[in-house]
């Protein structure tokens, strides 16, 4: 089996040189899915996983814009249209200086499995640009978003490809891009998700990824008769996903001890309560400042410059910042300090070695493609509401989100049950694969 997997990875690797994040994502899937394919005649010999590693289409384009000092700047935009077997391409846009083909292809590949897990009819895609939004004025951001959409608009559409937010792309950026799309097409359609409530957005979409990752953790904890009540949680990140993970954890009666950004993390031993979280939301979403300002406001907390929060003792860890932010040493530290539940809000935040440690020590570990699927799931619900030209209430969307997260958990249990417990990684990969593979088989070699 090892030989088959290695040969497969070697072939994919030859075609995708210098793409370490993409190969990491493919390898994680291959380790669990290839043994399943080999033991199931309907999938064996059809080269399905190889076909799934090849994007249906990769779009790369120039994004020129003019900064406030009048200088002409240029960035590179991308859209990876990975797989449309079960629905139109769907997935976020990331604006971050680190964006490259490898990162977007890993994200698009993960998205295919994640979207299949939501039970909604969405294929997988991802896009973005190597643009750093930090320190840019609102006017610069608008010009960048408009230039980005001036090319992207011809490739997307409500039945073709429906982008949304990701790192560096939130409500403000979606607004500017939607405005430009509408102007270019002279059409008001649900071409993007994460829209404002008064112009086609869904209630609970901003909260959905963070809430969903906590609901998934709740489902995992229940398998051991546990709950969030009275527990200690450590969160990384302080953006969209981290903020709403924190909000839900506080509501469920647990203590949130940490949050972070790329400058370091803050540790508040008394816990980040609702009032303190409101301060963080204002700091990050409105003032757009660094996390160390928290300790000026709340001096009993400490700021650890350039450090990650994994050394703080906790029951539950939620990495909600970025890929490969939690390595093998971090995993061992978490486990030694008593952590037994890890629910990923970010995409691929744990390295393969960290995941191995979680498995070896029987940690309840959920990979992002299962636990953070609530975001894209509510994007799917936003699309449904746009098609209906109707809005569901906050409670209706939240109920549907909870239901979807439960279904994803069940799918992981179904395909991931092992003697030692539930292997959520294996469960998520196989459940996602089966849905997409069945559709691909039915549609022929296309
Ligand atoms: P935001 O841009 O709102 O927040 C990102 C947070 O992560 C910030 O605190 C940011 O700090 C930190 N961060 C980003 N890059 C790095 C880095 N290289 N090193 C350290 N910290 C970093 O993004 P989101 O909250 O939307 O996304 C967070 C994660 O969740 C990503 O992995 C994303 O792919 C994933 N995700 C998002 C979904 C969504 O609906 N938004 C859905 C599913 C997954 P700083 O501000 O200093 O850069
Ligand atoms: O990684 C993700 O699932 C997202 N960034 C959300 C995608 C979406 O289309 O809502």
Short mmCIF file of C-alpha atoms and ligand atoms in Angstrom, two decimals:
data_model
loop_
_atom_site.label_atom_id
_atom_site.label_comp_id
_atom_site.label_asym_id
_atom_site.label_seq_id
_atom_site.Cartn_x
_atom_site.Cartn_y
_atom_site.Cartn_z
CA UNK A 1 0.00 0.00 0.00
CA UNK A 2 2.80 2.36 0.94
CA UNK A 3 4.33 1.81 -2.50
CA UNK A 4 1.09 2.64 -4.30
CA UNK A 5 0.71 5.84 -2.27
CA UNK A 6 4.33 6.85 -2.84
CA UNK A 7 4.11 6.25 -6.59
CA UNK A 8 0.95 8.32 -6.73
CA UNK A 9 2.52 11.19 -4.78
CA UNK A 10 5.64 11.04 -6.90
CA UNK A 11 3.61 11.40 -10.07
CA UNK A 12 1.58 14.31 -8.68
CA UNK A 13 4.78 15.86 -7.33
CA UNK A 14 6.49 15.75 -10.73
CA UNK A 15 3.64 17.70 -12.22
CA UNK A 16 3.52 20.21 -9.38
CA UNK A 17 7.10 21.07 -8.51
CA UNK A 18 7.70 23.80 -5.91
CA UNK A 19 4.20 23.49 -4.50
CA UNK A 20 4.80 22.22 -0.95
CA UNK A 21 1.44 23.25 0.55
CA UNK A 22 -0.47 21.67 -2.33
CA UNK A 23 1.54 18.45 -2.03
CA UNK A 24 0.96 18.43 1.74
CA UNK A 25 -2.81 18.63 1.24
CA UNK A 26 -2.76 15.95 -1.49
CA UNK A 27 -0.58 13.67 0.64
CA UNK A 28 -2.92 13.91 3.64
CA UNK A 29 -5.82 12.87 1.43
CA UNK A 30 -3.88 10.17 -0.44
CA UNK A 31 -2.79 8.40 2.79
CA UNK A 32 -6.39 7.78 3.80
CA UNK A 33 -8.25 7.65 0.49
CA UNK A 34 -5.97 5.40 -1.60
CA UNK A 35 -6.42 2.38 0.73
CA UNK A 36 -10.19 2.94 0.45
CA UNK A 37 -10.02 3.13 -3.37
CA UNK A 38 -7.92 0.00 -3.59
CA UNK A 39 -10.47 -1.96 -1.56
CA UNK A 40 -13.49 -0.68 -3.50
CA UNK A 41 -13.90 -1.97 -7.05
CA UNK A 42 -16.12 0.88 -8.24
CA UNK A 43 -13.32 3.40 -7.66
CA UNK A 44 -10.27 1.24 -8.38
CA UNK A 45 -8.48 1.71 -11.70
CA UNK A 46 -10.36 4.84 -12.70
CA UNK A 47 -7.57 7.30 -11.89
CA UNK A 48 -10.13 9.37 -9.99
CA UNK A 49 -7.87 10.81 -7.29
CA UNK A 50 -5.30 11.77 -9.94
CA UNK A 51 -8.03 13.57 -11.88
CA UNK A 52 -9.07 15.33 -8.67
CA UNK A 53 -5.57 16.69 -8.12
CA UNK A 54 -5.62 18.45 -11.49
CA UNK A 55 -7.58 21.72 -11.44
CA UNK A 56 -10.25 21.96 -14.12
CA UNK A 57 -8.95 25.46 -14.81
CA UNK A 58 -6.37 27.88 -13.39
CA UNK A 59 -6.79 31.57 -14.10
CA UNK A 60 -3.93 33.97 -13.42
CA UNK A 61 -4.11 37.66 -14.13
CA UNK A 62 -2.56 41.09 -13.66
CA UNK A 63 -4.09 43.42 -11.08
CA UNK A 64 -2.80 46.95 -11.64
CA UNK A 65 -3.88 49.76 -9.29
CA UNK A 66 -2.79 53.23 -8.21
CA UNK A 67 -1.88 53.95 -4.59
CA UNK A 68 -2.66 57.16 -2.72
CA UNK A 69 0.68 58.71 -3.64
CA UNK A 70 -0.07 58.22 -7.34
CA UNK A 71 2.35 55.33 -7.81
CA UNK A 72 1.28 52.48 -10.12
CA UNK A 73 1.35 49.10 -8.37
CA UNK A 74 0.84 45.61 -9.71
CA UNK A 75 -0.24 42.39 -8.06
CA UNK A 76 -1.02 38.90 -9.31
CA UNK A 77 -4.57 37.60 -9.12
CA UNK A 78 -5.67 33.96 -9.34
CA UNK A 79 -8.74 31.80 -9.43
CA UNK A 80 -8.36 28.04 -9.18
CA UNK A 81 -11.47 26.28 -10.51
CA UNK A 82 -10.70 22.90 -9.03
CA UNK A 83 -13.73 20.65 -9.39
CA UNK A 84 -17.31 21.17 -10.54
CA UNK A 85 -18.60 17.59 -10.33
CA UNK A 86 -21.25 18.30 -7.69
CA UNK A 87 -21.97 21.99 -8.27
CA UNK A 88 -20.53 25.33 -9.41
CA UNK A 89 -17.06 26.23 -8.15
CA UNK A 90 -17.31 27.69 -4.66
CA UNK A 91 -14.65 28.98 -2.29
CA UNK A 92 -13.06 32.06 -0.84
CA UNK A 93 -10.64 34.73 -2.00
CA UNK A 94 -7.49 35.41 0.01
CA UNK A 95 -5.59 38.70 -0.03
CA UNK A 96 -2.24 38.16 1.69
CA UNK A 97 1.34 38.82 0.68
CA UNK A 98 2.14 35.08 0.91
CA UNK A 99 -0.45 34.06 -1.71
CA UNK A 100 0.93 31.89 -4.50
CA UNK A 101 -0.18 29.00 -6.69
CA UNK A 102 0.77 26.35 -4.15
CA UNK A 103 -1.25 27.92 -1.34
CA UNK A 104 -4.31 28.53 -3.49
CA UNK A 105 -4.19 25.04 -4.99
CA UNK A 106 -4.00 23.45 -1.54
CA UNK A 107 -6.96 25.56 -0.45
CA UNK A 108 -8.95 24.73 -3.60
CA UNK A 109 -8.20 21.01 -3.23
CA UNK A 110 -9.35 21.02 0.42
CA UNK A 111 -12.42 23.01 -0.59
CA UNK A 112 -13.61 20.24 -2.93
CA UNK A 113 -13.79 17.75 -0.04
CA UNK A 114 -15.14 20.31 2.43
CA UNK A 115 -17.93 21.44 0.14
CA UNK A 116 -18.93 17.83 -0.52
CA UNK A 117 -19.13 17.28 3.25
CA UNK A 118 -21.59 20.16 3.71
CA UNK A 119 -24.20 18.05 1.83
CA UNK A 120 -24.92 21.12 -0.34
CA UNK A 121 -24.39 21.16 -4.15
CA UNK A 122 -21.12 23.09 -4.39
CA UNK A 123 -17.94 22.29 -6.30
CA UNK A 124 -14.57 23.60 -5.13
CA UNK A 125 -12.49 26.66 -5.98
CA UNK A 126 -10.25 29.26 -4.41
CA UNK A 127 -8.62 32.49 -5.43
CA UNK A 128 -6.93 35.62 -4.29
CA UNK A 129 -3.93 37.84 -4.76
CA UNK A 130 -0.47 38.48 -3.29
CA UNK A 131 -1.78 41.82 -2.06
CA UNK A 132 -1.09 42.96 1.50
CA UNK A 133 -4.11 44.88 2.81
CA UNK A 134 -2.31 46.00 5.99
CA UNK A 135 -1.78 49.74 6.14
CA UNK A 136 -3.75 50.41 2.95
CA UNK A 137 -6.29 53.23 2.98
CA UNK A 138 -9.95 52.51 2.34
CA UNK A 139 -9.65 54.18 -1.06
CA UNK A 140 -6.64 52.03 -2.00
CA UNK A 141 -8.50 48.92 -0.95
CA UNK A 142 -11.49 49.87 -3.06
CA UNK A 143 -9.34 50.54 -6.12
CA UNK A 144 -7.57 47.21 -5.67
CA UNK A 145 -10.85 45.30 -5.28
CA UNK A 146 -12.29 47.01 -8.37
CA UNK A 147 -9.23 46.21 -10.46
CA UNK A 148 -9.26 42.58 -9.23
CA UNK A 149 -12.93 42.21 -10.19
CA UNK A 150 -12.45 43.93 -13.55
CA UNK A 151 -10.70 40.76 -14.68
CA UNK A 152 -12.32 38.15 -12.42
CA UNK A 153 -15.89 39.07 -13.41
CA UNK A 154 -15.66 37.32 -16.79
CA UNK A 155 -14.83 33.99 -15.14
CA UNK A 156 -17.45 33.88 -12.38
CA UNK A 157 -21.24 33.90 -12.10
CA UNK A 158 -24.03 32.64 -9.84
CA UNK A 159 -24.19 29.30 -11.70
CA UNK A 160 -20.50 29.10 -12.59
CA UNK A 161 -18.19 30.17 -9.78
CA UNK A 162 -19.17 31.95 -6.57
CA UNK A 163 -16.28 33.41 -4.55
CA UNK A 164 -16.44 34.56 -0.91
CA UNK A 165 -14.06 35.80 1.79
CA UNK A 166 -10.97 34.27 3.36
CA UNK A 167 -7.86 35.83 4.96
CA UNK A 168 -7.80 39.56 4.19
CA UNK A 169 -11.20 39.48 2.51
CA UNK A 170 -14.20 40.33 4.71
CA UNK A 171 -17.44 42.25 4.38
CA UNK A 172 -15.75 45.45 3.21
CA UNK A 173 -13.84 43.81 0.37
CA UNK A 174 -16.85 41.68 -0.70
CA UNK A 175 -18.84 44.93 -0.90
CA UNK A 176 -16.35 46.64 -3.20
CA UNK A 177 -16.04 43.57 -5.41
CA UNK A 178 -19.81 43.07 -5.59
CA UNK A 179 -20.31 46.71 -6.57
CA UNK A 180 -17.81 46.39 -9.40
CA UNK A 181 -19.27 43.09 -10.65
CA UNK A 182 -22.76 44.59 -10.67
CA UNK A 183 -21.54 47.60 -12.61
CA UNK A 184 -19.69 45.54 -15.20
CA UNK A 185 -22.48 42.98 -15.73
CA UNK A 186 -25.46 45.25 -15.11
CA UNK A 187 -26.93 42.38 -13.10
CA UNK A 188 -27.83 41.96 -9.44
CA UNK A 189 -27.09 38.31 -8.73
CA UNK A 190 -25.75 36.17 -5.90
CA UNK A 191 -22.29 35.96 -7.49
CA UNK A 192 -20.45 36.39 -4.20
CA UNK A 193 -21.32 35.24 -0.70
CA UNK A 194 -20.63 37.06 2.54
CA UNK A 195 -22.64 40.01 1.24
CA UNK A 196 -24.16 42.66 3.53
CA UNK A 197 -27.58 41.89 4.96
CA UNK A 198 -29.36 44.66 3.06
CA UNK A 199 -27.98 43.55 -0.33
CA UNK A 200 -28.36 39.78 -0.45
CA UNK A 201 -26.31 38.52 2.47
CA UNK A 202 -27.36 35.84 4.93
CA UNK A 203 -27.71 36.24 8.65
CA UNK A 204 -25.11 34.14 10.52
CA UNK A 205 -22.66 34.06 7.55
CA UNK A 206 -20.08 36.21 9.43
CA UNK A 207 -20.41 33.95 12.48
CA UNK A 208 -20.71 30.65 10.60
CA UNK A 209 -17.12 29.40 10.37
CA UNK A 210 -16.27 30.08 14.02
CA UNK A 211 -19.64 28.91 15.34
CA UNK A 212 -19.49 25.83 13.12
CA UNK A 213 -16.02 24.85 14.34
CA UNK A 214 -17.28 25.08 17.93
CA UNK A 215 -20.41 23.07 17.10
CA UNK A 216 -18.15 20.43 15.58
CA UNK A 217 -16.02 20.37 18.74
CA UNK A 218 -19.24 20.01 20.77
CA UNK A 219 -20.15 16.95 18.71
CA UNK A 220 -16.69 15.47 19.27
CA UNK A 221 -16.79 16.17 23.01
CA UNK A 222 -20.21 14.48 23.25
CA UNK A 223 -18.66 11.22 22.04
CA UNK A 224 -16.75 11.26 25.35
CA UNK A 225 -19.66 12.52 27.41
CA UNK A 226 -18.03 15.96 27.74
CA UNK A 227 -19.07 19.54 26.94
CA UNK A 228 -17.60 23.07 26.80
CA UNK A 229 -19.01 24.01 30.22
CA UNK A 230 -16.17 25.00 32.56
CA UNK A 231 -13.40 24.12 30.09
CA UNK A 232 -10.36 26.17 29.11
CA UNK A 233 -9.85 27.00 25.43
CA UNK A 234 -6.88 28.38 23.54
CA UNK A 235 -7.51 30.13 20.21
CA UNK A 236 -5.06 31.44 17.61
CA UNK A 237 -5.92 34.29 15.27
CA UNK A 238 -8.15 37.27 15.95
CA UNK A 239 -9.88 37.59 12.58
CA UNK A 240 -13.31 36.51 11.44
CA UNK A 241 -13.04 32.83 12.36
CA UNK A 242 -11.27 33.34 15.70
CA UNK A 243 -13.67 36.08 16.85
CA UNK A 244 -16.81 34.02 16.38
CA UNK A 245 -15.24 30.82 17.69
CA UNK A 246 -14.46 32.83 20.83
CA UNK A 247 -18.00 34.25 20.98
CA UNK A 248 -19.62 30.81 20.84
CA UNK A 249 -17.16 29.27 23.32
CA UNK A 250 -17.93 32.05 25.83
CA UNK A 251 -21.68 31.48 25.31
CA UNK A 252 -21.19 27.78 26.04
CA UNK A 253 -19.60 28.54 29.41
CA UNK A 254 -15.92 27.89 28.67
CA UNK A 255 -13.01 30.25 29.25
CA UNK A 256 -11.12 31.65 26.23
CA UNK A 257 -7.54 32.24 27.38
CA UNK A 258 -5.74 33.42 24.25
CA UNK A 259 -6.05 35.10 20.85
CA UNK A 260 -3.31 36.13 18.44
CA UNK A 261 -2.25 37.78 15.23
CA UNK A 262 0.92 37.62 13.17
CA UNK A 263 2.71 39.82 15.75
CA UNK A 264 2.20 37.43 18.71
CA UNK A 265 -0.47 36.30 21.18
CA UNK A 266 -2.23 37.64 24.24
CA UNK A 267 -2.92 35.48 27.30
CA UNK A 268 -5.68 36.59 29.63
CA UNK A 269 -5.70 34.21 32.64
CA UNK A 270 -9.09 35.60 33.75
CA UNK A 271 -10.56 34.73 30.36
CA UNK A 272 -11.67 36.88 27.42
CA UNK A 273 -15.31 37.63 28.26
CA UNK A 274 -17.96 39.22 26.02
CA UNK A 275 -16.90 42.77 26.83
CA UNK A 276 -13.23 42.03 26.15
CA UNK A 277 -14.15 40.26 22.91
CA UNK A 278 -16.11 43.35 21.83
CA UNK A 279 -12.92 45.33 22.41
CA UNK A 280 -10.97 42.91 20.18
CA UNK A 281 -13.63 43.13 17.45
CA UNK A 282 -13.47 46.92 17.50
CA UNK A 283 -9.66 46.81 17.53
CA UNK A 284 -9.46 44.40 14.58
CA UNK A 285 -12.50 45.16 12.42
CA UNK A 286 -12.78 48.93 12.81
CA UNK A 287 -9.45 50.35 14.05
CA UNK A 288 -7.45 47.62 12.26
CA UNK A 289 -4.69 47.56 14.89
CA UNK A 290 -2.41 44.92 16.42
CA UNK A 291 -3.39 42.52 19.19
CA UNK A 292 -0.86 43.90 21.73
CA UNK A 293 -3.24 46.86 22.31
CA UNK A 294 -5.31 44.38 24.34
CA UNK A 295 -2.82 44.43 27.23
CA UNK A 296 -2.88 48.22 27.35
CA UNK A 297 -6.65 48.02 27.90
CA UNK A 298 -6.50 44.92 30.13
CA UNK A 299 -3.18 45.02 32.02
CA UNK A 300 -3.73 41.70 33.82
CA UNK A 301 -3.21 40.01 30.45
CA UNK A 302 0.22 39.44 28.86
CA UNK A 303 1.44 39.82 25.30
CA UNK A 304 4.02 37.37 23.90
CA UNK A 305 5.70 38.93 20.90
CA UNK A 306 6.32 36.63 17.94
CA UNK A 307 4.99 33.59 19.85
CA UNK A 308 2.07 31.22 19.27
CA UNK A 309 -0.42 30.37 22.01
CA UNK A 310 0.09 26.58 22.14
CA UNK A 311 2.15 26.63 25.36
CA UNK A 312 -0.86 27.80 27.40
CA UNK A 313 -2.46 24.92 29.27
CA UNK A 314 -6.00 24.10 28.02
CA UNK A 315 -8.60 21.40 27.38
CA UNK A 316 -9.52 22.54 23.87
CA UNK A 317 -7.36 24.17 21.17
CA UNK A 318 -8.74 25.96 18.14
CA UNK A 319 -6.18 27.06 15.54
CA UNK A 320 -8.00 29.79 13.59
CA UNK A 321 -5.22 31.78 11.87
CA UNK A 322 -3.39 30.09 8.99
CA UNK A 323 -1.78 26.95 7.52
CA UNK A 324 1.03 25.12 9.34
CA UNK A 325 0.74 27.27 12.45
CA UNK A 326 0.80 24.27 14.81
CA UNK A 327 3.76 21.89 14.53
CA UNK A 328 4.85 18.66 16.17
CA UNK A 329 6.44 20.37 19.18
CA UNK A 330 3.33 22.51 19.68
CA UNK A 331 1.14 19.40 19.53
CA UNK A 332 3.29 17.63 22.15
CA UNK A 333 3.19 20.70 24.39
CA UNK A 334 -0.59 20.92 24.11
CA UNK A 335 -0.99 17.21 24.90
CA UNK A 336 1.44 17.35 27.86
CA UNK A 337 -0.54 20.27 29.27
CA UNK A 338 -3.81 18.31 29.10
CA UNK A 339 -5.37 19.32 25.78
CA UNK A 340 -7.57 16.52 24.41
CA UNK A 341 -9.67 18.25 21.74
CA UNK A 342 -8.47 20.18 18.66
CA UNK A 343 -10.98 21.66 16.24
CA UNK A 344 -9.40 23.46 13.28
CA UNK A 345 -11.03 26.76 12.31
CA UNK A 346 -8.24 27.51 9.83
CA UNK A 347 -7.37 25.46 6.74
CA UNK A 348 -4.54 22.94 7.33
CA UNK A 349 -3.21 24.70 10.47
CA UNK A 350 -1.65 21.50 11.87
CA UNK A 351 1.42 20.01 10.22
CA UNK A 352 1.32 16.28 9.34
CA UNK A 353 3.66 15.56 12.29
CA UNK A 354 1.36 17.44 14.67
CA UNK A 355 -1.60 15.40 13.41
CA UNK A 356 0.35 12.19 13.98
CA UNK A 357 0.86 13.22 17.61
CA UNK A 358 -2.86 13.91 18.00
CA UNK A 359 -3.66 10.44 16.64
CA UNK A 360 -1.02 8.74 18.80
CA UNK A 361 -2.37 10.35 21.96
CA UNK A 362 -6.02 9.79 21.11
CA UNK A 363 -6.81 13.51 20.94
CA UNK A 364 -10.21 14.37 19.47
CA UNK A 365 -8.80 15.97 16.34
CA UNK A 366 -10.95 17.51 13.56
CA UNK A 367 -9.32 18.58 10.28
CA UNK A 368 -10.40 21.97 8.94
CA UNK A 369 -12.18 20.48 5.94
CA UNK A 370 -14.72 19.04 8.40
CA UNK A 371 -14.69 21.46 11.32
CA UNK A 372 -14.52 24.77 9.42
CA UNK A 373 -17.08 23.76 6.78
CA UNK A 374 -19.76 25.83 8.53
CA UNK A 375 -18.57 28.95 6.71
CA UNK A 376 -19.01 27.63 3.21
CA UNK A 377 -22.16 25.78 4.33
CA UNK A 378 -23.83 29.07 5.24
CA UNK A 379 -22.47 30.50 1.99
CA UNK A 380 -24.46 27.69 0.35
CA UNK A 381 -27.48 28.77 2.38
CA UNK A 382 -26.88 32.36 1.23
CA UNK A 383 -26.97 31.11 -2.38
CA UNK A 384 -30.20 29.24 -1.67
CA UNK A 385 -31.79 32.37 -0.16
CA UNK A 386 -30.62 34.46 -3.15
CA UNK A 387 -32.28 31.98 -5.53
CA UNK A 388 -35.46 32.04 -3.46
CA UNK A 389 -35.30 35.86 -3.23
CA UNK A 390 -36.07 35.39 0.44
CA UNK A 391 -34.25 35.68 3.77
CA UNK A 392 -34.34 33.16 6.57
CA UNK A 393 -34.20 34.35 10.20
CA UNK A 394 -31.08 34.21 12.30
CA UNK A 395 -32.46 31.27 14.20
CA UNK A 396 -33.42 29.35 11.04
CA UNK A 397 -29.92 29.70 9.58
CA UNK A 398 -28.27 28.82 12.89
CA UNK A 399 -30.45 25.69 13.21
CA UNK A 400 -29.51 24.63 9.68
CA UNK A 401 -25.82 25.26 10.44
CA UNK A 402 -26.00 23.12 13.59
CA UNK A 403 -27.74 20.39 11.64
CA UNK A 404 -25.10 20.45 8.88
CA UNK A 405 -22.24 20.29 11.40
CA UNK A 406 -23.91 17.28 13.04
CA UNK A 407 -24.28 15.59 9.66
CA UNK A 408 -20.61 16.21 8.86
CA UNK A 409 -19.67 14.75 12.24
CA UNK A 410 -21.78 11.69 11.53
CA UNK A 411 -20.20 11.23 8.08
CA UNK A 412 -16.75 11.37 9.70
CA UNK A 413 -17.80 8.78 12.28
CA UNK A 414 -19.24 6.53 9.54
CA UNK A 415 -16.09 6.45 7.43
CA UNK A 416 -13.54 7.08 10.19
CA UNK A 417 -14.44 4.61 12.92
CA UNK A 418 -11.39 2.62 14.05
CA UNK A 419 -10.63 0.31 16.99
CA UNK A 420 -8.88 3.14 18.85
CA UNK A 421 -11.66 5.67 18.28
CA UNK A 422 -12.80 7.96 15.48
CA UNK A 423 -10.22 9.05 12.92
CA UNK A 424 -11.90 12.27 11.78
CA UNK A 425 -9.21 12.93 9.19
CA UNK A 426 -9.82 9.63 7.48
CA UNK A 427 -13.58 9.97 7.85
CA UNK A 428 -13.68 13.46 6.32
CA UNK A 429 -11.41 12.54 3.43
CA UNK A 430 -13.30 9.39 2.47
CA UNK A 431 -16.78 10.91 2.92
CA UNK A 432 -15.82 13.90 0.76
CA UNK A 433 -14.14 11.69 -1.81
CA UNK A 434 -17.08 9.30 -2.20
CA UNK A 435 -19.55 12.06 -3.01
CA UNK A 436 -17.32 13.76 -5.59
CA UNK A 437 -16.03 10.49 -7.07
CA UNK A 438 -19.56 9.12 -7.57
CA UNK A 439 -20.52 12.28 -9.48
CA UNK A 440 -17.35 12.13 -11.57
CA UNK A 441 -17.94 8.49 -12.46
CA UNK A 442 -21.53 9.23 -13.49
CA UNK A 443 -20.45 12.13 -15.71
CA UNK A 444 -17.78 10.24 -17.63
CA UNK A 445 -14.25 11.28 -18.49
CA UNK A 446 -14.62 15.07 -18.67
P1 LIG B 1 -8.91 37.06 8.74
O1 LIG B 1 -8.16 37.78 7.73
O2 LIG B 1 -10.19 37.62 9.25
O3 LIG B 1 -8.00 36.74 10.02
C1 LIG B 1 -6.82 36.03 9.89
C2 LIG B 1 -6.15 35.96 11.25
O4 LIG B 1 -5.05 35.06 11.17
C3 LIG B 1 -5.55 37.30 11.70
O5 LIG B 1 -5.55 37.36 13.09
C4 LIG B 1 -4.16 37.21 11.11
O6 LIG B 1 -3.21 38.04 11.77
C5 LIG B 1 -3.83 35.76 11.36
N1 LIG B 1 -2.83 35.33 10.37
C6 LIG B 1 -2.99 35.30 9.02
N2 LIG B 1 -1.88 34.87 8.43
C7 LIG B 1 -1.00 34.64 9.42
C8 LIG B 1 0.32 34.18 9.44
N3 LIG B 1 0.98 33.88 8.30
N4 LIG B 1 0.91 34.03 10.64
C9 LIG B 1 0.26 34.33 11.79
N5 LIG B 1 -0.99 34.78 11.83
C10 LIG B 1 -1.62 34.93 10.67
O7 LIG B 1 -9.16 35.60 8.12
P2 LIG B 1 -10.20 34.47 8.56
O8 LIG B 1 -10.45 34.53 10.02
O9 LIG B 1 -11.34 34.53 7.62
O10 LIG B 1 -9.38 33.15 8.21
C11 LIG B 1 -8.59 32.46 9.16
C12 LIG B 1 -8.40 31.02 8.70
O11 LIG B 1 -9.68 30.38 8.58
C13 LIG B 1 -7.72 30.84 7.35
O12 LIG B 1 -6.97 29.64 7.37
C14 LIG B 1 -8.91 30.65 6.40
O13 LIG B 1 -8.54 29.96 5.24
C15 LIG B 1 -9.82 29.83 7.28
N6 LIG B 1 -11.23 29.82 6.92
C16 LIG B 1 -11.94 30.97 6.79
C17 LIG B 1 -13.29 30.91 6.49
C18 LIG B 1 -14.14 32.13 6.42
O14 LIG B 1 -15.35 32.00 6.25
N7 LIG B 1 -13.61 33.33 6.58
C19 LIG B 1 -13.98 29.64 6.24
C20 LIG B 1 -13.15 28.48 6.50
C21 LIG B 1 -11.83 28.59 6.80
P3 LIG B 1 -2.68 39.37 11.00
O15 LIG B 1 -3.89 40.27 10.99
O16 LIG B 1 -1.57 39.86 11.82
O17 LIG B 1 -2.28 38.93 9.63
O1 LIG B 2 -12.10 28.16 3.37
C1 LIG B 2 -13.33 28.38 3.26
O2 LIG B 2 -14.17 27.49 3.35
C2 LIG B 2 -13.75 29.77 3.03
N1 LIG B 2 -12.90 30.66 3.00
C3 LIG B 2 -15.20 30.09 2.81
C4 LIG B 2 -15.60 29.82 1.39
C5 LIG B 2 -16.99 30.25 1.01
O3 LIG B 2 -17.28 30.14 -0.18
O4 LIG B 2 -17.77 30.68 1.87
#
